[in-house]
Steps between C-alpha positions, in 0.01 A plus 500: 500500500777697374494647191700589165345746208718419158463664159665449156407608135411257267442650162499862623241418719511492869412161704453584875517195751480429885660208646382376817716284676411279741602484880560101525675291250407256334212684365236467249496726168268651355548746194239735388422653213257776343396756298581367142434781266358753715667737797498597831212743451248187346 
């Protein structure tokens, strides 16, 4: 599944992503989310 890491700043802080996108279209989506109020070290 190929992949695409994005990043932008959103209040001087930095929000990391990774899109996955699929081989076959149509597809089904998911989205993902996590770590509200905490970091990548919790």
């Amino acid at each position: 599944m190929p992949l695409e890491f994005v990043s932008t700043s959103v209040d001087g802080l930095k929000l990391y992503g990774v899109i996955h996108f699929p081989r076959r279209v149509p597809a089904p989506l998911v989205i993902a989310s996590h770590g509200l109020l905490s970091n990548k070290d919790s």
